GROMACS .gro file of C-alpha atoms in nm:
model
  482
    1MET     CA    1   1.006   5.796  -4.843
    2ALA     CA    2   1.203   5.513  -4.691
    3ASP     CA    3   1.009   5.540  -4.364
    4THR     CA    4   0.678   5.533  -4.550
    5LEU     CA    5   0.787   5.229  -4.754
    6ARG     CA    6   0.905   5.056  -4.433
    7ARG     CA    7   0.576   5.110  -4.257
    8LEU     CA    8   0.390   4.980  -4.557
    9THR     CA    9   0.611   4.668  -4.556
   10ASN     CA   10   0.575   4.616  -4.176
   11THR     CA   11   0.193   4.636  -4.190
   12SER     CA   12   0.185   4.355  -4.450
   13SER     CA   13  -0.116   4.506  -4.621
   14PHE     CA   14  -0.090   4.289  -4.925
   15SER     CA   15  -0.086   3.979  -4.706
   16VAL     CA   16  -0.398   4.085  -4.523
   17LEU     CA   17  -0.557   4.161  -4.861
   18GLN     CA   18  -0.468   3.814  -4.990
   19ASP     CA   19  -0.598   3.643  -4.672
   20LYS     CA   20  -0.928   3.825  -4.693
   21LEU     CA   21  -0.957   3.744  -5.055
   22GLU     CA   22  -0.901   3.370  -4.994
   23SER     CA   23  -1.147   3.375  -4.702
   24TRP     CA   24  -1.410   3.535  -4.926
   25HIS     CA   25  -1.350   3.274  -5.200
   26LYS     CA   26  -1.407   2.990  -4.956
   27ASP     CA   27  -1.729   3.138  -4.807
   28TYR     CA   28  -1.869   3.282  -5.128
   29HIS     CA   29  -2.132   3.008  -5.184
   30VAL     CA   30  -2.220   2.986  -4.815
   31ILE     CA   31  -2.289   3.348  -4.711
   32SER     CA   32  -2.566   3.569  -4.838
   33CYS     CA   33  -2.555   3.829  -5.113
   34ASP     CA   34  -2.530   4.124  -4.877
   35GLN     CA   35  -2.237   3.964  -4.699
   36ASN     CA   36  -2.056   3.905  -5.032
   37LEU     CA   37  -2.115   4.273  -5.120
   38ASN     CA   38  -1.983   4.378  -4.787
   39ARG     CA   39  -1.666   4.178  -4.828
   40CYS     CA   40  -1.616   4.316  -5.176
   41CYS     CA   41  -1.648   4.671  -5.048
   42GLU     CA   42  -1.403   4.588  -4.760
   43LEU     CA   43  -1.149   4.468  -5.016
   44ILE     CA   44  -1.198   4.778  -5.229
   45GLU     CA   45  -1.150   5.001  -4.923
   46ILE     CA   46  -0.826   4.817  -4.835
   47THR     CA   47  -0.712   4.849  -5.198
   48ALA     CA   48  -0.785   5.215  -5.194
   49LYS     CA   49  -0.583   5.263  -4.871
   50ILE     CA   50  -0.289   5.074  -5.023
   51GLN     CA   51  -0.317   5.285  -5.340
   52GLY     CA   52  -0.321   5.596  -5.143
   53GLN     CA   53   0.000   5.495  -4.955
   54LEU     CA   54   0.156   5.403  -5.294
   55PHE     CA   55   0.065   5.740  -5.438
   56ALA     CA   56   0.217   5.908  -5.140
   57ILE     CA   57   0.534   5.705  -5.195
   58LEU     CA   58   0.519   5.792  -5.565
   59ASN     CA   59   0.495   6.162  -5.477
   60LEU     CA   60   0.781   6.147  -5.233
   61THR     CA   61   0.998   5.950  -5.483
   62ALA     CA   62   0.926   6.202  -5.765
   63ALA     CA   63   1.006   6.495  -5.522
   64GLU     CA   64   1.338   6.328  -5.431
   65GLY     CA   65   1.429   6.297  -5.806
   66GLY     CA   66   1.408   6.668  -5.873
   67HIS     CA   67   1.211   6.855  -6.147
   68TYR     CA   68   1.297   6.628  -6.434
   69ALA     CA   69   1.372   6.284  -6.288
   70GLY     CA   70   1.104   6.021  -6.354
   71VAL     CA   71   0.911   6.226  -6.607
   72ASP     CA   72   0.936   5.965  -6.878
   73THR     CA   73   0.808   5.691  -6.648
   74LEU     CA   74   0.511   5.901  -6.547
   75LYS     CA   75   0.429   5.975  -6.906
   76THR     CA   76   0.473   5.618  -7.039
   77ARG     CA   77   0.310   5.422  -6.742
   78LEU     CA   78   0.111   5.629  -6.506
   79LEU     CA   79  -0.079   5.865  -6.733
   80PRO     CA   80  -0.192   5.585  -6.981
   81TRP     CA   81  -0.307   5.372  -6.685
   82LEU     CA   82  -0.509   5.655  -6.545
   83GLY     CA   83  -0.666   5.717  -6.880
   84SER     CA   84  -0.769   5.356  -6.923
   85CYS     CA   85  -0.923   5.355  -6.570
   86PHE     CA   86  -1.141   5.657  -6.639
   87SER     CA   87  -1.242   5.558  -6.987
   88MET     CA   88  -1.591   5.416  -7.043
   89ALA     CA   89  -1.588   5.045  -7.140
   90ARG     CA   90  -1.788   4.943  -7.440
   91PRO     CA   91  -2.060   4.685  -7.398
   92SER     CA   92  -1.914   4.343  -7.481
   93VAL     CA   93  -2.231   4.137  -7.441
   94SER     CA   94  -2.443   4.060  -7.744
   95ASP     CA   95  -2.814   4.021  -7.759
   96ASP     CA   96  -2.804   3.649  -7.775
   97THR     CA   97  -2.575   3.634  -7.481
   98SER     CA   98  -2.811   3.867  -7.279
   99LEU     CA   99  -3.110   3.641  -7.372
  100GLN     CA  100  -2.919   3.338  -7.251
  101LEU     CA  101  -2.838   3.503  -6.923
  102ILE     CA  102  -3.202   3.589  -6.873
  103GLN     CA  103  -3.304   3.226  -6.930
  104ASP     CA  104  -3.045   3.100  -6.689
  105SER     CA  105  -3.169   3.339  -6.431
  106ALA     CA  106  -3.527   3.226  -6.471
  107GLU     CA  107  -3.416   2.859  -6.444
  108LYS     CA  108  -3.232   2.936  -6.130
  109ASP     CA  109  -3.538   3.112  -5.981
  110ARG     CA  110  -3.750   2.808  -6.059
  111LYS     CA  111  -3.509   2.578  -5.891
  112ILE     CA  112  -3.498   2.812  -5.590
  113ARG     CA  113  -3.878   2.797  -5.568
  114GLU     CA  114  -3.879   2.418  -5.589
  115LEU     CA  115  -3.616   2.390  -5.315
  116SER     CA  116  -3.820   2.630  -5.099
  117ALA     CA  117  -4.135   2.421  -5.150
  118SER     CA  118  -3.941   2.102  -5.058
  119HIS     CA  119  -3.799   2.266  -4.759
  120GLU     CA  120  -4.146   2.367  -4.640
  121ASN     CA  121  -4.268   2.010  -4.683
  122ASP     CA  122  -3.982   1.883  -4.471
  123LEU     CA  123  -4.057   2.133  -4.205
  124GLN     CA  124  -4.423   2.023  -4.200
  125LYS     CA  125  -4.312   1.656  -4.167
  126LEU     CA  126  -4.073   1.747  -3.881
  127GLU     CA  127  -4.345   1.936  -3.703
  128THR     CA  128  -4.582   1.639  -3.734
  129GLN     CA  129  -4.312   1.411  -3.586
  130LEU     CA  130  -4.246   1.655  -3.314
  131CYS     CA  131  -4.612   1.659  -3.214
  132SER     CA  132  -4.622   1.282  -3.206
  133ALA     CA  133  -4.309   1.274  -2.991
  134GLN     CA  134  -4.468   1.520  -2.753
  135LEU     CA  135  -4.772   1.307  -2.725
  136GLN     CA  136  -4.559   0.998  -2.645
  137LEU     CA  137  -4.366   1.204  -2.390
  138GLU     CA  138  -4.691   1.301  -2.215
  139SER     CA  139  -4.793   0.932  -2.204
  140VAL     CA  140  -4.462   0.832  -2.050
  141ARG     CA  141  -4.490   1.115  -1.799
  142ALA     CA  142  -4.834   0.979  -1.699
  143GLU     CA  143  -4.699   0.631  -1.660
  144LEU     CA  144  -4.408   0.767  -1.455
  145LEU     CA  145  -4.649   0.941  -1.221
  146ASP     CA  146  -4.848   0.621  -1.177
  147ALA     CA  147  -4.525   0.433  -1.097
  148GLN     CA  148  -4.428   0.705  -0.850
  149LYS     CA  149  -4.765   0.670  -0.675
  150GLU     CA  150  -4.727   0.288  -0.657
  151LEU     CA  151  -4.376   0.334  -0.511
  152ASP     CA  152  -4.499   0.579  -0.243
  153GLU     CA  153  -4.770   0.328  -0.144
  154THR     CA  154  -4.517   0.044  -0.123
  155LYS     CA  155  -4.286   0.261   0.097
  156SER     CA  156  -4.576   0.347   0.322
  157LYS     CA  157  -4.671  -0.019   0.358
  158SER     CA  158  -4.311  -0.127   0.429
  159THR     CA  159  -4.253   0.136   0.692
  160THR     CA  160  -4.426  -0.060   0.966
  161THR     CA  161  -4.235  -0.374   0.882
  162PHE     CA  162  -3.907  -0.190   0.871
  163LEU     CA  163  -3.957  -0.041   1.220
  164ALA     CA  164  -4.029  -0.381   1.358
  165THR     CA  165  -3.714  -0.522   1.204
  166GLU     CA  166  -3.512  -0.223   1.331
  167ASP     CA  167  -3.625  -0.293   1.686
  168GLU     CA  168  -3.518  -0.655   1.655
  169ILE     CA  169  -3.177  -0.547   1.522
  170LEU     CA  170  -3.132  -0.306   1.814
  171GLN     CA  171  -3.215  -0.578   2.059
  172LEU     CA  172  -2.971  -0.818   1.891
  173LYS     CA  173  -2.698  -0.548   1.894
  174ALA     CA  174  -2.753  -0.496   2.265
  175ASP     CA  175  -2.724  -0.873   2.330
  176LEU     CA  176  -2.408  -0.887   2.122
  177ARG     CA  177  -2.257  -0.591   2.317
  178SER     CA  178  -2.330  -0.756   2.650
  179ALA     CA  179  -2.174  -1.083   2.522
  180HIS     CA  180  -1.858  -0.895   2.416
  181GLU     CA  181  -1.842  -0.727   2.754
  182GLN     CA  182  -1.862  -1.067   2.929
  183VAL     CA  183  -1.593  -1.201   2.707
  184ASP     CA  184  -1.371  -0.906   2.788
  185ILE     CA  185  -1.426  -0.962   3.152
  186TYR     CA  186  -1.334  -1.328   3.128
  187LYS     CA  187  -1.020  -1.236   2.930
  188ARG     CA  188  -0.912  -0.988   3.196
  189LYS     CA  189  -0.967  -1.247   3.461
  190LEU     CA  190  -0.767  -1.502   3.257
  191GLU     CA  191  -0.483  -1.251   3.214
  192ALA     CA  192  -0.484  -1.173   3.579
  193LEU     CA  193  -0.473  -1.542   3.661
  194ASP     CA  194  -0.167  -1.584   3.424
  195ASP     CA  195  -0.003  -1.291   3.597
  196TYR     CA  196  -0.063  -1.442   3.936
  197GLU     CA  197   0.085  -1.773   3.816
  198ARG     CA  198   0.395  -1.599   3.671
  199GLN     CA  199   0.437  -1.405   3.997
  200ILE     CA  200   0.416  -1.723   4.192
  201ARG     CA  201   0.675  -1.886   3.973
  202LEU     CA  202   0.906  -1.584   4.011
  203LEU     CA  203   0.866  -1.600   4.395
  204ARG     CA  204   0.936  -1.973   4.396
  205ASP     CA  205   1.246  -1.906   4.196
  206GLU     CA  206   1.358  -1.630   4.431
  207VAL     CA  207   1.297  -1.856   4.730
  208SER     CA  208   1.498  -2.143   4.568
  209TYR     CA  209   1.782  -1.900   4.484
  210LEU     CA  210   1.785  -1.765   4.841
  211SER     CA  211   1.770  -2.116   4.981
  212THR     CA  212   2.063  -2.222   4.767
  213GLU     CA  213   2.265  -1.914   4.855
  214LYS     CA  214   2.183  -1.974   5.227
  215ALA     CA  215   2.304  -2.334   5.204
  216MET     CA  216   2.618  -2.233   5.029
  217LEU     CA  217   2.693  -1.965   5.286
  218GLN     CA  218   2.628  -2.212   5.574
  219GLU     CA  219   2.854  -2.467   5.407
  220ARG     CA  220   3.126  -2.207   5.362
  221LEU     CA  221   3.084  -2.095   5.726
  222VAL     CA  222   3.120  -2.455   5.845
  223ARG     CA  223   3.424  -2.516   5.636
  224SER     CA  224   3.587  -2.193   5.746
  225ARG     CA  225   3.537  -2.284   6.111
  226SER     CA  226   3.668  -2.639   6.081
  227PRO     CA  227   3.921  -2.656   5.805
  228SER     CA  228   4.083  -2.999   5.754
  229PRO     CA  229   4.337  -3.137   5.503
  230LEU     CA  230   4.084  -3.391   5.400
  231SER     CA  231   3.834  -3.123   5.296
  232ARG     CA  232   4.102  -2.929   5.110
  233HIS     CA  233   4.206  -3.241   4.940
  234SER     CA  234   3.852  -3.322   4.837
  235ARG     CA  235   3.795  -2.970   4.706
  236SER     CA  236   4.110  -2.969   4.502
  237SER     CA  237   4.044  -3.308   4.354
  238SER     CA  238   3.689  -3.250   4.244
  239PRO     CA  239   3.672  -3.173   3.864
  240GLY     CA  240   3.326  -3.011   3.881
  241ARG     CA  241   3.221  -2.654   3.938
  242SER     CA  242   3.403  -2.429   4.177
  243GLU     CA  243   3.267  -2.362   4.523
  244SER     CA  244   3.265  -1.987   4.474
  245PRO     CA  245   2.973  -1.905   4.239
  246THR     CA  246   3.036  -1.683   3.942
  247ARG     CA  247   2.841  -1.368   3.862
  248ALA     CA  248   2.630  -1.557   3.610
  249GLN     CA  249   2.533  -1.806   3.872
  250LEU     CA  250   2.451  -1.546   4.128
  251THR     CA  251   2.232  -1.347   3.890
  252ASN     CA  252   2.071  -1.654   3.725
  253SER     CA  253   1.742  -1.614   3.907
  254SER     CA  254   1.702  -1.240   3.849
  255ARG     CA  255   1.803  -1.274   3.483
  256HIS     CA  256   1.554  -1.562   3.451
  257ALA     CA  257   1.273  -1.338   3.583
  258ARG     CA  258   1.376  -1.045   3.370
  259LEU     CA  259   1.392  -1.248   3.049
  260VAL     CA  260   1.058  -1.417   3.110
  261SER     CA  261   0.910  -1.067   3.161
  262ARG     CA  262   1.077  -0.949   2.839
  263PHE     CA  263   0.934  -1.254   2.652
  264ASN     CA  264   0.585  -1.153   2.775
  265ASP     CA  265   0.645  -0.801   2.654
  266LEU     CA  266   0.734  -0.927   2.310
  267TYR     CA  267   0.392  -1.100   2.298
  268ALA     CA  268   0.203  -0.798   2.436
  269VAL     CA  269   0.386  -0.505   2.256
  270GLU     CA  270   0.622  -0.595   1.969
  271ARG     CA  271   0.392  -0.867   1.836
  272LEU     CA  272   0.086  -0.633   1.812
  273ASP     CA  273   0.305  -0.363   1.657
  274ALA     CA  274   0.428  -0.603   1.392
  275GLN     CA  275   0.082  -0.736   1.334
  276ALA     CA  276  -0.064  -0.385   1.276
  277LEU     CA  277   0.231  -0.310   1.035
  278LEU     CA  278   0.171  -0.624   0.836
  279ARG     CA  279  -0.198  -0.569   0.813
  280ARG     CA  280  -0.133  -0.266   0.591
  281TYR     CA  281   0.000  -0.503   0.321
  282ILE     CA  282  -0.177  -0.834   0.398
  283SER     CA  283  -0.552  -0.851   0.458
  284ASP     CA  284  -0.551  -1.213   0.575
  285LEU     CA  285  -0.506  -1.211   0.956
  286GLU     CA  286  -0.420  -1.584   0.957
  287MET     CA  287  -0.121  -1.530   0.725
  288VAL     CA  288   0.001  -1.236   0.933
  289GLN     CA  289  -0.006  -1.441   1.251
  290ARG     CA  290   0.174  -1.733   1.074
  291ILE     CA  291   0.453  -1.487   0.959
  292ILE     CA  292   0.502  -1.352   1.313
  293PHE     CA  293   0.511  -1.697   1.461
  294ILE     CA  294   0.764  -1.824   1.204
  295ALA     CA  295   0.975  -1.509   1.264
  296VAL     CA  296   0.995  -1.577   1.643
  297VAL     CA  297   1.076  -1.945   1.599
  298GLU     CA  298   1.347  -1.870   1.336
  299SER     CA  299   1.488  -1.597   1.563
  300PHE     CA  300   1.536  -1.854   1.847
  301LYS     CA  301   1.691  -2.108   1.614
  302THR     CA  302   1.939  -1.850   1.476
  303ALA     CA  303   2.016  -1.704   1.822
  304LYS     CA  304   2.088  -2.052   1.967
  305LEU     CA  305   2.332  -2.127   1.686
  306ALA     CA  306   2.497  -1.787   1.725
  307TYR     CA  307   2.537  -1.853   2.101
  308ARG     CA  308   2.708  -2.182   2.040
  309GLN     CA  309   2.949  -2.031   1.795
  310PHE     CA  310   3.013  -1.735   2.026
  311LYS     CA  311   3.069  -1.964   2.316
  312LEU     CA  312   3.317  -2.174   2.125
  313ARG     CA  313   3.516  -1.863   2.032
  314VAL     CA  314   3.519  -1.744   2.396
  315ARG     CA  315   3.636  -2.083   2.520
  316LYS     CA  316   3.909  -2.095   2.263
  317THR     CA  317   4.021  -1.745   2.366
  318LEU     CA  318   4.009  -1.812   2.741
  319SER     CA  319   4.172  -2.155   2.725
  320THR     CA  320   4.520  -2.012   2.690
  321SER     CA  321   4.499  -1.770   2.989
  322HIS     CA  322   4.239  -1.929   3.225
  323PHE     CA  323   4.375  -2.003   3.577
  324GLY     CA  324   4.076  -1.912   3.789
  325PRO     CA  325   3.900  -2.124   4.055
  326GLU     CA  326   3.597  -2.169   3.832
  327SER     CA  327   3.585  -2.408   3.538
  328LEU     CA  328   3.647  -2.302   3.183
  329GLU     CA  329   3.275  -2.351   3.097
  330ASP     CA  330   3.163  -2.132   3.385
  331ALA     CA  331   3.424  -1.869   3.285
  332ALA     CA  332   3.294  -1.863   2.927
  333VAL     CA  333   2.934  -1.826   3.038
  334ASP     CA  334   3.023  -1.557   3.286
  335TYR     CA  335   3.215  -1.369   3.015
  336ILE     CA  336   2.917  -1.389   2.781
  337VAL     CA  337   2.677  -1.263   3.053
  338ARG     CA  338   2.905  -0.965   3.117
  339ASN     CA  339   2.941  -0.888   2.742
  340LEU     CA  340   2.605  -0.945   2.586
  341ASP     CA  341   2.653  -0.632   2.377
  342LEU     CA  342   2.917  -0.817   2.174
  343TYR     CA  343   2.647  -1.032   2.018
  344ASP     CA  344   2.617  -0.947   1.647
  345VAL     CA  345   2.242  -0.926   1.637
  346GLN     CA  346   2.223  -0.779   1.290
  347THR     CA  347   2.381  -1.089   1.136
  348SER     CA  348   2.119  -1.300   1.311
  349VAL     CA  349   1.836  -1.073   1.181
  350ASN     CA  350   1.970  -1.108   0.824
  351ASP     CA  351   1.991  -1.490   0.868
  352VAL     CA  352   1.624  -1.495   0.991
  353ILE     CA  353   1.503  -1.288   0.704
  354ASN     CA  354   1.680  -1.508   0.457
  355ALA     CA  355   1.528  -1.816   0.612
  356MET     CA  356   1.181  -1.666   0.592
  357ASN     CA  357   1.241  -1.566   0.222
  358VAL     CA  358   1.283  -1.926   0.123
  359ASN     CA  359   0.999  -2.058   0.338
  360PRO     CA  360   0.724  -2.174   0.102
  361ARG     CA  361   0.456  -2.181   0.369
  362ILE     CA  362   0.429  -1.807   0.403
  363SER     CA  363   0.356  -1.540   0.141
  364PHE     CA  364   0.435  -1.169   0.128
  365PRO     CA  365   0.357  -0.889  -0.123
  366PRO     CA  366   0.648  -0.856  -0.368
  367GLU     CA  367   0.674  -0.477  -0.330
  368VAL     CA  368   0.777  -0.502   0.037
  369ASP     CA  369   1.015  -0.733   0.238
  370PHE     CA  370   1.036  -0.910   0.570
  371VAL     CA  371   1.268  -0.632   0.678
  372LEU     CA  372   0.943  -0.465   0.767
  373ILE     CA  373   0.930  -0.661   1.094
  374SER     CA  374   1.308  -0.652   1.164
  375SER     CA  375   1.236  -0.476   1.499
  376LEU     CA  376   1.048  -0.775   1.633
  377ILE     CA  377   1.313  -1.013   1.494
  378ARG     CA  378   1.595  -0.819   1.652
  379GLU     CA  379   1.431  -0.816   1.998
  380ALA     CA  380   1.342  -1.185   1.978
  381CYS     CA  381   1.709  -1.269   1.884
  382ARG     CA  382   1.842  -1.075   2.179
  383VAL     CA  383   1.605  -1.242   2.422
  384ALA     CA  384   1.680  -1.589   2.282
  385PHE     CA  385   2.050  -1.528   2.300
  386ALA     CA  386   2.029  -1.411   2.665
  387MET     CA  387   1.813  -1.712   2.757
  388GLN     CA  388   2.092  -1.945   2.653
  389THR     CA  389   2.309  -1.812   2.936
  390LEU     CA  390   2.061  -1.930   3.200
  391ASP     CA  391   2.104  -2.256   3.386
  392PRO     CA  392   1.906  -2.442   3.265
  393PRO     CA  393   1.847  -2.244   2.942
  394LEU     CA  394   1.502  -2.146   2.821
  395ASP     CA  395   1.369  -2.252   2.473
  396LEU     CA  396   1.055  -2.261   2.268
  397GLY     CA  397   0.831  -2.567   2.280
  398PHE     CA  398   0.803  -2.787   1.978
  399ALA     CA  399   0.495  -2.699   1.768
  400THR     CA  400   0.341  -2.842   1.461
  401ASP     CA  401   0.009  -2.792   1.287
  402GLY     CA  402  -0.253  -3.053   1.347
  403GLU     CA  403  -0.118  -3.152   1.684
  404LEU     CA  404  -0.345  -3.239   1.971
  405TYR     CA  405  -0.431  -2.925   2.170
  406ASN     CA  406  -0.264  -2.915   2.507
  407ASP     CA  407  -0.421  -2.683   2.767
  408ILE     CA  408  -0.104  -2.678   2.975
  409LYS     CA  409   0.105  -2.558   2.687
  410TYR     CA  410  -0.134  -2.333   2.498
  411ARG     CA  411  -0.434  -2.109   2.538
  412ARG     CA  412  -0.692  -2.083   2.266
  413SER     CA  413  -0.726  -1.763   2.062
  414TYR     CA  414  -1.050  -1.566   2.073
  415ASP     CA  415  -1.157  -1.686   1.723
  416SER     CA  416  -1.097  -2.062   1.796
  417GLU     CA  417  -1.352  -2.334   1.802
  418PHE     CA  418  -1.342  -2.432   2.168
  419THR     CA  419  -1.474  -2.788   2.091
  420ALA     CA  420  -1.200  -2.866   1.833
  421PRO     CA  421  -0.930  -3.098   1.967
  422LEU     CA  422  -0.663  -3.017   1.703
  423VAL     CA  423  -0.447  -2.714   1.644
  424MET     CA  424  -0.509  -2.531   1.321
  425TYR     CA  425  -0.206  -2.309   1.344
  426HIS     CA  426  -0.001  -2.130   1.617
  427VAL     CA  427  -0.007  -1.757   1.703
  428TRP     CA  428   0.265  -1.754   1.968
  429PRO     CA  429   0.508  -2.026   2.088
  430ALA     CA  430   0.524  -2.158   2.439
  431LEU     CA  431   0.835  -2.094   2.653
  432MET     CA  432   0.985  -2.404   2.810
  433GLU     CA  433   1.239  -2.484   3.073
  434GLY     CA  434   1.324  -2.837   3.003
  435ASN     CA  435   0.978  -3.009   3.007
  436THR     CA  436   0.819  -2.742   3.218
  437VAL     CA  437   0.603  -2.473   3.060
  438ILE     CA  438   0.711  -2.130   3.182
  439VAL     CA  439   0.485  -1.917   2.960
  440LYS     CA  440   0.188  -2.048   2.765
  441GLY     CA  441   0.166  -2.000   2.392
  442GLU     CA  442  -0.143  -1.926   2.181
  443ALA     CA  443  -0.302  -2.151   1.931
  444VAL     CA  444  -0.603  -2.151   1.702
  445THR     CA  445  -0.816  -2.464   1.709
  446ARG     CA  446  -1.072  -2.541   1.440
  447SER     CA  447  -1.258  -2.845   1.314
  448GLY     CA  448  -1.087  -3.020   1.021
  449ALA     CA  449  -0.737  -2.903   1.107
  450LEU     CA  450  -0.584  -3.249   1.044
  451TRP     CA  451  -0.766  -3.289   0.712
  452SER     CA  452  -0.652  -2.947   0.587
  453ARG     CA  453  -0.300  -3.028   0.693
  454SER     CA  454  -0.286  -3.359   0.515
  455ARG     CA  455  -0.443  -3.201   0.204
  456SER     CA  456  -0.180  -2.924   0.199
  457ARG     CA  457   0.099  -3.179   0.239
  458SER     CA  458  -0.025  -3.390  -0.053
  459SER     CA  459  -0.060  -3.087  -0.279
  460SER     CA  460   0.293  -2.952  -0.193
  461THR     CA  461   0.507  -3.119  -0.454
  462SER     CA  462   0.775  -2.856  -0.513
  463PRO     CA  463   1.079  -2.806  -0.290
  464VAL     CA  464   1.157  -2.488  -0.099
  465ARG     CA  465   1.154  -2.197  -0.337
  466SER     CA  466   1.346  -1.878  -0.333
  467ARG     CA  467   1.166  -1.550  -0.275
  468SER     CA  468   1.338  -1.399  -0.577
  469LEU     CA  469   1.212  -1.673  -0.803
  470SER     CA  470   0.852  -1.663  -0.688
  471PRO     CA  471   0.772  -1.330  -0.525
  472THR     CA  472   0.403  -1.405  -0.526
  473ARG     CA  473   0.398  -1.732  -0.337
  474SER     CA  474   0.053  -1.871  -0.298
  475LEU     CA  475  -0.102  -1.865   0.045
  476VAL     CA  476  -0.089  -2.202   0.217
  477SER     CA  477  -0.277  -2.303   0.525
  478HIS     CA  478  -0.003  -2.470   0.736
  479TYR     CA  479   0.369  -2.479   0.819
  480ASN     CA  480   0.590  -2.712   1.031
  481ILE     CA  481   0.849  -2.582   1.276
  482LYS     CA  482   1.145  -2.817   1.296
   0.00000   0.00000   0.00000
């Protein structure tokens, strides 16, 4: 019996019966009469199944109690209940109540007929509206067909005109292509001419170096053949440079040529790489070129300062133990040339980036940093530091926006206005040896450069701002290199 009772409990038959009863109560006024009868029969079937299981449990319980256990309960509760279920119920409805029910039924039938008639009228109205809408749709379709025909006619008429315009465009594109090819040819010729000039300068430097070395060797040979106390006295009393050149002096010409070539590589390789990298974050090409120019100029400034400090430390270190034939200055320069790898280039790179961060004349997206072009800055610092060991040292030419364009010092960029006399901004600085231009820079010349420069100066009223305080600095059209 316990297993049967447990199965009845696990099946949750009464819960299912209650759920179906509540669902029927909710849908009673919505579903049809046949559906209501079907649900009632379904509930009766479920009730009969539950009663059958309960009777089985009752039988098993009575069998477990023996022959006499539970007899009083069956007599007092089960048998009277079964008798009441099978007894015939007496009619409890009077004649008046039956008449009232018939009247209510007739009234409900009348209302149902009225609702049916109203529903049919609504259906007829809807059908009429549907017919009118279909007629309007047909008229719209006819208008659409007429418009399509007019459009086809317009297309056919414009085909001839379009073909003629297309021929003109093709001709203009061919002319533009030929013009670009000529410009490329001229650029290649100009670059070849610059290469020739640079090679001529290098050859002249080599000839000068060889002539100097020859003169020194001849003078040494003469002195070695005819030594005299007077000459020894004059050599020992001269406070200038020593007669035997140091390694830095002997390699000055070759280092000069190598550093000039490295400076040209910065322009041709590292500059273009940095420009391509910045264009991913800045769409304005002018601002990208300004950033690169300022980075190179700041690199030279920082490297020159680092060279002076490094040279002072070397002189201080060598002053206590220097007894060579060369002067202390030459010994310090020679030591720096031999130990260029001791230059702390990373500190200079950080100083350059900090200087660019507080420069209000260039802008940069706040989500990135100038560390993005640290490779260009590092190489520029190394080249600038090594150029300070030359005799004479190499440096960048002074540049300022709005200056008069100098054909000896710069060459115009491809997008310049070749009739404009003033420099709008600089793309690459010029390399100078004293007052002599070693490598030309690149500048952009446009009309109205001086006016835009004065306007930007008058509108700039705030001092230098930190990058952390204003990460979205506005784009300005000029900067000055001091």
